[in-house]
mmCIF file with all atom_site columns, C-alpha atoms in Angstrom:
data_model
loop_
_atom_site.group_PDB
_atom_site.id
_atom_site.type_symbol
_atom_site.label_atom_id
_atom_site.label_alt_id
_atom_site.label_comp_id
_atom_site.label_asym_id
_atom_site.label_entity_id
_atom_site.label_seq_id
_atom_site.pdbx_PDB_ins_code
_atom_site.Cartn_x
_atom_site.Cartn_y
_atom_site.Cartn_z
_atom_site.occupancy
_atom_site.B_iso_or_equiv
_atom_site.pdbx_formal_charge
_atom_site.auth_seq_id
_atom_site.auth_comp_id
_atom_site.auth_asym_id
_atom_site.auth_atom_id
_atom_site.pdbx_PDB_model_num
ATOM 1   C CA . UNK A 1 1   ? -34.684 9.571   -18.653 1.00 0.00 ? 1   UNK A CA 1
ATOM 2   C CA . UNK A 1 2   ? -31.670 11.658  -17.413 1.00 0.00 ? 2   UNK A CA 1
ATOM 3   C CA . UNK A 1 3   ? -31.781 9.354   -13.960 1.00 0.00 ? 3   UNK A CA 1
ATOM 4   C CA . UNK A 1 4   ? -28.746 7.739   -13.335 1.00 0.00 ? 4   UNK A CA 1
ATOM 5   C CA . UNK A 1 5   ? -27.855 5.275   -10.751 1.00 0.00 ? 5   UNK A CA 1
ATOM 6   C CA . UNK A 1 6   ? -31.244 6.378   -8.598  1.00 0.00 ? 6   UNK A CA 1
ATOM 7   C CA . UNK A 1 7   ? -30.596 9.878   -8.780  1.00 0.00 ? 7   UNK A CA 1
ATOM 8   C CA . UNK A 1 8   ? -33.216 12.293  -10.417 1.00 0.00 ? 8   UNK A CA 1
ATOM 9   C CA . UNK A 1 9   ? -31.621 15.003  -13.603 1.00 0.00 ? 9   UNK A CA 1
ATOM 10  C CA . UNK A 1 10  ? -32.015 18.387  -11.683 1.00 0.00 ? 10  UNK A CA 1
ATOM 11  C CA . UNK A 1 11  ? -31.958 21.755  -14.361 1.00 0.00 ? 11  UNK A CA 1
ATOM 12  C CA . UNK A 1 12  ? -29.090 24.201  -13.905 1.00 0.00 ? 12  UNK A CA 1
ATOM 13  C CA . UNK A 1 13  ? -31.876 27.459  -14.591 1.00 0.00 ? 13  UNK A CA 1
ATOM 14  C CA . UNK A 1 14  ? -32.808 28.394  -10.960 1.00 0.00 ? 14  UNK A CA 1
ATOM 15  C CA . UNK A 1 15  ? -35.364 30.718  -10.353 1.00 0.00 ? 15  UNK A CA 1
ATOM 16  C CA . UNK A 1 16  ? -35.029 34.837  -9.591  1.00 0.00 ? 16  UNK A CA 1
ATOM 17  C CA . UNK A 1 17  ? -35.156 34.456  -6.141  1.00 0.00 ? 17  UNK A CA 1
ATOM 18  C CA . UNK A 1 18  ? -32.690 31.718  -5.480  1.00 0.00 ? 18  UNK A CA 1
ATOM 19  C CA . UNK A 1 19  ? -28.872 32.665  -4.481  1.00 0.00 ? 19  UNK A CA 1
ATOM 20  C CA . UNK A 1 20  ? -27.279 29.780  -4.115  1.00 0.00 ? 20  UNK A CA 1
ATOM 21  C CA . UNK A 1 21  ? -23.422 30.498  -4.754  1.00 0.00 ? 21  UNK A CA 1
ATOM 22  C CA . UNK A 1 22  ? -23.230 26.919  -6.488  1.00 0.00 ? 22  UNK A CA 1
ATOM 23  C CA . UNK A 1 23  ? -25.634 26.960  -9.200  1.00 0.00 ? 23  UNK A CA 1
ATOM 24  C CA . UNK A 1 24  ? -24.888 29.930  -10.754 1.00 0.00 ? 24  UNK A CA 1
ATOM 25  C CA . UNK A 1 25  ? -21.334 28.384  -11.362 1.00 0.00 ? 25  UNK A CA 1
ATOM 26  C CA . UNK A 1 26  ? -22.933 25.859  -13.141 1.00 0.00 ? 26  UNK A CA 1
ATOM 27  C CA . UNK A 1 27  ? -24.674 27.464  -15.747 1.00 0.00 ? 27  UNK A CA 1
ATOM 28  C CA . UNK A 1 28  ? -23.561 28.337  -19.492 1.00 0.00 ? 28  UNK A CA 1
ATOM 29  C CA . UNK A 1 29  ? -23.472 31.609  -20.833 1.00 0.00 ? 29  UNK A CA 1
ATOM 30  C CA . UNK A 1 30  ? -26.084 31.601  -22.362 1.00 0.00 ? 30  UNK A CA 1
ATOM 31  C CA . UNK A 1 31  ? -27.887 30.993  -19.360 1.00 0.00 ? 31  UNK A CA 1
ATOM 32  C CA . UNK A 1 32  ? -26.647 33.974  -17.556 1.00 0.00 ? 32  UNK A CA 1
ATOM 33  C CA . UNK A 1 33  ? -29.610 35.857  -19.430 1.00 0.00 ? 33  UNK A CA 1
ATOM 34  C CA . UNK A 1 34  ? -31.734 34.128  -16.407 1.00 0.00 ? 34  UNK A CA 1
ATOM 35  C CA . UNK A 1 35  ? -29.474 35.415  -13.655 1.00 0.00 ? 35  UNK A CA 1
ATOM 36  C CA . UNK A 1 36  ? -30.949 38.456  -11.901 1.00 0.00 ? 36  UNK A CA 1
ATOM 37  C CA . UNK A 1 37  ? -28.140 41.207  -10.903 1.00 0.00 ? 37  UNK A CA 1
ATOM 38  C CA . UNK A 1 38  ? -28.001 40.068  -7.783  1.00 0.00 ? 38  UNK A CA 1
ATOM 39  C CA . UNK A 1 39  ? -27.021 36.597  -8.408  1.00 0.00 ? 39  UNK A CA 1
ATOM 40  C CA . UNK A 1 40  ? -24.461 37.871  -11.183 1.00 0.00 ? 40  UNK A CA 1
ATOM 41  C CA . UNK A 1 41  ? -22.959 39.932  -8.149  1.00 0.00 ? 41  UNK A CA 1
ATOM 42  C CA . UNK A 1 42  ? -22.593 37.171  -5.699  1.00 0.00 ? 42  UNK A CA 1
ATOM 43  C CA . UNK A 1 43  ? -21.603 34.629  -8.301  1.00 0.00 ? 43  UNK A CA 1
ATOM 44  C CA . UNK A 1 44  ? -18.721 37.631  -9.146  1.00 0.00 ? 44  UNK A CA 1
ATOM 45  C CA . UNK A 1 45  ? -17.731 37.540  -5.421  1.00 0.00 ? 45  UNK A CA 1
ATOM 46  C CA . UNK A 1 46  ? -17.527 34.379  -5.317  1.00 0.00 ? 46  UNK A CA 1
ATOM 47  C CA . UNK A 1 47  ? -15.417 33.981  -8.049  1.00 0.00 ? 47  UNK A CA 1
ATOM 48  C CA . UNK A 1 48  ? -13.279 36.770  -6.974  1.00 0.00 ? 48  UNK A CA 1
ATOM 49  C CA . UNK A 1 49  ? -12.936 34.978  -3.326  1.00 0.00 ? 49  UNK A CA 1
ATOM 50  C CA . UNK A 1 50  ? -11.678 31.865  -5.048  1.00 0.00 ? 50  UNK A CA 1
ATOM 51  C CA . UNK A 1 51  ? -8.973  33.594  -7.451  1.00 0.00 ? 51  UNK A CA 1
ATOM 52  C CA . UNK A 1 52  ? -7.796  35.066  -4.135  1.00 0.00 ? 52  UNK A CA 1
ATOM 53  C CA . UNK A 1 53  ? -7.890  31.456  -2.011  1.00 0.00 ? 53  UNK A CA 1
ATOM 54  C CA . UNK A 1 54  ? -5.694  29.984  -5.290  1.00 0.00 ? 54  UNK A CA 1
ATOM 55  C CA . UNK A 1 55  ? -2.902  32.899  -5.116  1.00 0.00 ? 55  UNK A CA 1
ATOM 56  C CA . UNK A 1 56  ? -2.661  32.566  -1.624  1.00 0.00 ? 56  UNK A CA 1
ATOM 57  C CA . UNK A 1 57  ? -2.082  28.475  -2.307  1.00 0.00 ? 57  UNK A CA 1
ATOM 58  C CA . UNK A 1 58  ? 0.604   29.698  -4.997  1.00 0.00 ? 58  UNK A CA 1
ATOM 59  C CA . UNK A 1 59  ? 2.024   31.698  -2.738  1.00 0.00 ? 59  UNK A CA 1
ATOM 60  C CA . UNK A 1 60  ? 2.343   29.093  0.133   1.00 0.00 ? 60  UNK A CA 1
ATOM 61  C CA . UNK A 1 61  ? 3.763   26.399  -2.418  1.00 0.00 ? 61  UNK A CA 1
ATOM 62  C CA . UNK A 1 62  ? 6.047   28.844  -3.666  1.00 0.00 ? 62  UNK A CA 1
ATOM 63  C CA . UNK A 1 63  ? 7.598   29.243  -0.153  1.00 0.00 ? 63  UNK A CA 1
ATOM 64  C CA . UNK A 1 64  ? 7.472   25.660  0.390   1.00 0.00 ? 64  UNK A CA 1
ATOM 65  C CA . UNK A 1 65  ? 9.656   25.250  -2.919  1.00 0.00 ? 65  UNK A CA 1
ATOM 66  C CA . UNK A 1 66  ? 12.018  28.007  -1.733  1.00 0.00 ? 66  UNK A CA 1
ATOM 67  C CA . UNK A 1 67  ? 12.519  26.627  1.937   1.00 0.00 ? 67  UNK A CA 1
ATOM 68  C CA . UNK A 1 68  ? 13.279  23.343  -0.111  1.00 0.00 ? 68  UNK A CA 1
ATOM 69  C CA . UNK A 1 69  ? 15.434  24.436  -2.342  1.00 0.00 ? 69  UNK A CA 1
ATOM 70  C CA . UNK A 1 70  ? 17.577  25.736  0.057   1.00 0.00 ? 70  UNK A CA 1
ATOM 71  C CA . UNK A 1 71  ? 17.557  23.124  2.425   1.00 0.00 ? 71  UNK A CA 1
ATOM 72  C CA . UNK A 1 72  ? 18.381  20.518  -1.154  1.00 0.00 ? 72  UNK A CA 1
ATOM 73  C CA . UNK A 1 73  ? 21.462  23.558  -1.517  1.00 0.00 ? 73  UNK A CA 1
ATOM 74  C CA . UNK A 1 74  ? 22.402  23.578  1.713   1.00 0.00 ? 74  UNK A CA 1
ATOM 75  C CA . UNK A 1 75  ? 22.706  19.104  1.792   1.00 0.00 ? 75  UNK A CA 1
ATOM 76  C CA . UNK A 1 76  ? 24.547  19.183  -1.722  1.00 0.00 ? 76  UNK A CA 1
ATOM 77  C CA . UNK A 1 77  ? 26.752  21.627  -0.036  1.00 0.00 ? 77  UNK A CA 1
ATOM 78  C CA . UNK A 1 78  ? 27.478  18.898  2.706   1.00 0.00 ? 78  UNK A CA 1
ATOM 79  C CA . UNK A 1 79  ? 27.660  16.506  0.735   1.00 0.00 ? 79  UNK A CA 1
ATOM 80  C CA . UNK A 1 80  ? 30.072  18.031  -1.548  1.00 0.00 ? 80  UNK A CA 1
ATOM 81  C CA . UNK A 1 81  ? 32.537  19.067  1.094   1.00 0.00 ? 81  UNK A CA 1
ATOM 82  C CA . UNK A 1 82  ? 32.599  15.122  2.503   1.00 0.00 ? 82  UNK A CA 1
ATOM 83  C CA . UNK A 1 83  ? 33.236  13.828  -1.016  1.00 0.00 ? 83  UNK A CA 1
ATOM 84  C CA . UNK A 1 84  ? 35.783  16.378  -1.290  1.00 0.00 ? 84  UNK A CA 1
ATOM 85  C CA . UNK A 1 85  ? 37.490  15.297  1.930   1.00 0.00 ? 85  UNK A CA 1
ATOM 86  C CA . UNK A 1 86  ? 37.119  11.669  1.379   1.00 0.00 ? 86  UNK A CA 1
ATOM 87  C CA . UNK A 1 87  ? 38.809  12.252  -1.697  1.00 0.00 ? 87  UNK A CA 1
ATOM 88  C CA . UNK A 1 88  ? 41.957  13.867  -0.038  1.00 0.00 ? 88  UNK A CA 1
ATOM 89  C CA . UNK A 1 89  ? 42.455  11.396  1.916   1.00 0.00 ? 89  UNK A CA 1
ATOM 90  C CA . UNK A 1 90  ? 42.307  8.895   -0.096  1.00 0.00 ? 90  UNK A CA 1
ATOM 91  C CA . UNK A 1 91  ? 45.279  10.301  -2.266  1.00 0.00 ? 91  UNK A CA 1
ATOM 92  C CA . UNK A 1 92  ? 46.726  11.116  0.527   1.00 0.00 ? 92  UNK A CA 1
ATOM 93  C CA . UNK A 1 93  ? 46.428  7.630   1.675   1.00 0.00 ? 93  UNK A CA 1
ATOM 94  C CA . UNK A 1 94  ? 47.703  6.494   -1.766  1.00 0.00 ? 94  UNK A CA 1
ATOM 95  C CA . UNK A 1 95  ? 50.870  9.179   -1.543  1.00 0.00 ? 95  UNK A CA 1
ATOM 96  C CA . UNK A 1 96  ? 52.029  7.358   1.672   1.00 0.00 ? 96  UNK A CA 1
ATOM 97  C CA . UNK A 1 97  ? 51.446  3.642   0.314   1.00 0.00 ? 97  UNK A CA 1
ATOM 98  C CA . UNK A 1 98  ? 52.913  4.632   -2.953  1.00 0.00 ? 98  UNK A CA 1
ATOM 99  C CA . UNK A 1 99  ? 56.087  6.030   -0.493  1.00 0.00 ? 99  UNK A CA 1
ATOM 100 C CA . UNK A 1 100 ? 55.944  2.592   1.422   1.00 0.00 ? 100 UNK A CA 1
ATOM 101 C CA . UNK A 1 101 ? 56.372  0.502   -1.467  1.00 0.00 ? 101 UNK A CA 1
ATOM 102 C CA . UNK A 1 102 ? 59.145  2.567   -3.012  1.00 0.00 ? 102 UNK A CA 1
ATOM 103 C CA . UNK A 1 103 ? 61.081  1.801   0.314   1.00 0.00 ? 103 UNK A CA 1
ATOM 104 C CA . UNK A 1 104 ? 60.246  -1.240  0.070   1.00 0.00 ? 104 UNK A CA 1
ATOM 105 C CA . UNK A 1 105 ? 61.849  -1.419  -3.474  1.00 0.00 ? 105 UNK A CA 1
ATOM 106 C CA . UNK A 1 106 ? 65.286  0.017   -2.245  1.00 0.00 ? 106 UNK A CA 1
ATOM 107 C CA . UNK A 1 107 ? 64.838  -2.144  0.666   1.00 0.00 ? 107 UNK A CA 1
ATOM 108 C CA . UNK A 1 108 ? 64.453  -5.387  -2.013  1.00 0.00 ? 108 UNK A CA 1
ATOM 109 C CA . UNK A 1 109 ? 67.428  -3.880  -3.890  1.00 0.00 ? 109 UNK A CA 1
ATOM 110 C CA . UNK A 1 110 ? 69.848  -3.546  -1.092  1.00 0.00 ? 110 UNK A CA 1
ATOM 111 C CA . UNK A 1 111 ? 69.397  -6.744  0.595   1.00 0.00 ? 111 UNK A CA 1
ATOM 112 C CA . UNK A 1 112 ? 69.565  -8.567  -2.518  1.00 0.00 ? 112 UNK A CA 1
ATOM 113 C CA . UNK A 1 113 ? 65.937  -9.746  -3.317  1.00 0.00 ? 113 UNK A CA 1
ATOM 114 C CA . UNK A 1 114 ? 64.757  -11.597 -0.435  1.00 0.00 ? 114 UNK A CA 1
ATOM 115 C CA . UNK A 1 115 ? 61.539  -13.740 -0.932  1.00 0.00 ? 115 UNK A CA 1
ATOM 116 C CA . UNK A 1 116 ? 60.043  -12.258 1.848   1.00 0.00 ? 116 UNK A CA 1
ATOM 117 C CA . UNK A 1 117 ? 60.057  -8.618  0.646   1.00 0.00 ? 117 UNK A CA 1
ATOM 118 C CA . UNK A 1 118 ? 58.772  -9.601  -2.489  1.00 0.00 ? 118 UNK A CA 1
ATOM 119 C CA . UNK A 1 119 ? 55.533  -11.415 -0.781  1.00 0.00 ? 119 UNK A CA 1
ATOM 120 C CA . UNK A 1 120 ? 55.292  -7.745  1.102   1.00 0.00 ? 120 UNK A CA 1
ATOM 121 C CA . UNK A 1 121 ? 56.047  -5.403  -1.803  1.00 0.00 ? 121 UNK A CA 1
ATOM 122 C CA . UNK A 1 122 ? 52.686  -7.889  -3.479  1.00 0.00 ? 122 UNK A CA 1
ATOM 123 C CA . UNK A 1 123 ? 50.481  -7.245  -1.067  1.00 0.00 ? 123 UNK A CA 1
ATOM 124 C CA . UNK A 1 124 ? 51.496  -3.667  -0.595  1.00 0.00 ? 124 UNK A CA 1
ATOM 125 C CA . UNK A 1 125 ? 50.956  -3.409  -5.275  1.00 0.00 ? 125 UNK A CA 1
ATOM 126 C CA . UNK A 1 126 ? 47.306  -5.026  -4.106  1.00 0.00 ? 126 UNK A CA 1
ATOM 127 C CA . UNK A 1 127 ? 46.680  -2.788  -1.487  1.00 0.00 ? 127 UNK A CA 1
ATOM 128 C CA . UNK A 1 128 ? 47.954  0.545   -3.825  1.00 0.00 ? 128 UNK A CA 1
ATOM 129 C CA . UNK A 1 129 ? 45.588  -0.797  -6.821  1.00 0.00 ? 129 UNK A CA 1
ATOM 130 C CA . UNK A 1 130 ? 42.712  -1.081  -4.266  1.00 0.00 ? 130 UNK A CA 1
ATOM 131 C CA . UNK A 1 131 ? 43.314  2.104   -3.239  1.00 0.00 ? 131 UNK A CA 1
ATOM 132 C CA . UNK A 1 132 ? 43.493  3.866   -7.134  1.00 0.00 ? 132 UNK A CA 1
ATOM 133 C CA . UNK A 1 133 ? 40.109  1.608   -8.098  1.00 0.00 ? 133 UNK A CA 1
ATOM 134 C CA . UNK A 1 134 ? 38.278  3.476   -5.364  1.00 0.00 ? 134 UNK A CA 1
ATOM 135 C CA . UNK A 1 135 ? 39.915  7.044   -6.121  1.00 0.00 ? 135 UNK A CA 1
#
């Protein structure tokens, strides 16, 4: 039957005098034996004004992947540098508590080993190992 779904099989061999761009795309080579010159010209020109709509697409998604790419560079960049500064700081911060807790230590030492200083110089070893776990 060739009829699916209410629709009636139509045959890709048009006649001489039609040019319609679309069914000469259609057809198989050995079809092309039926095209007249004039449809094998438009059917050219057409294909030639398609290859030139695609590289112009390439082109535009190429730029799109460039402008990207640098604005992914530009964010890692960023990104980098604030890692790199939260990092500083945070040995920095670990430098001073470190220098706090070895005070702290003479301080114990000198005044004999109060309880007091030893609850501090605990919460300041907590506080240190905090500090490391998130370097």
């Amino acid at each position: 039957d060739g009829a699916e779904g209410g629709q009636t099989a139509q045959s890709p061999v048009t006649s001489p005098n039609t040019s319609a761009a679309g069914d000469a795309s259609f057809m198989s080579a050995t079809d092309t034996s039926f095209m007249s010159a004039a449809d094998m010209a438009d059917q050219f020109e057409d294909q030639r004004r398609l290859v030139e709509q695609l590289k112009a697409m390439i082109r535009e998604k190429d730029q799109e992947i460039r402008t990207k790419e640098t604005k992914f560079k530009e964010e890692k960049e960023t990104l980098d540098a604030k890692v790199s500064k939260l990092r500083l700081q945070a040995k920095a911060k670990i430098t001073a508590l470190t220098s706090q807790l070895e005070e702290l230590k003479k301080g114990q030492t000198s005044e004999g080993g109060g309880e007091k200083a030893t609850e501090e110089s605990s919460g300041e070893k907590q506080s240190i190992s905090r500090a490391q776990m998130v370097v």
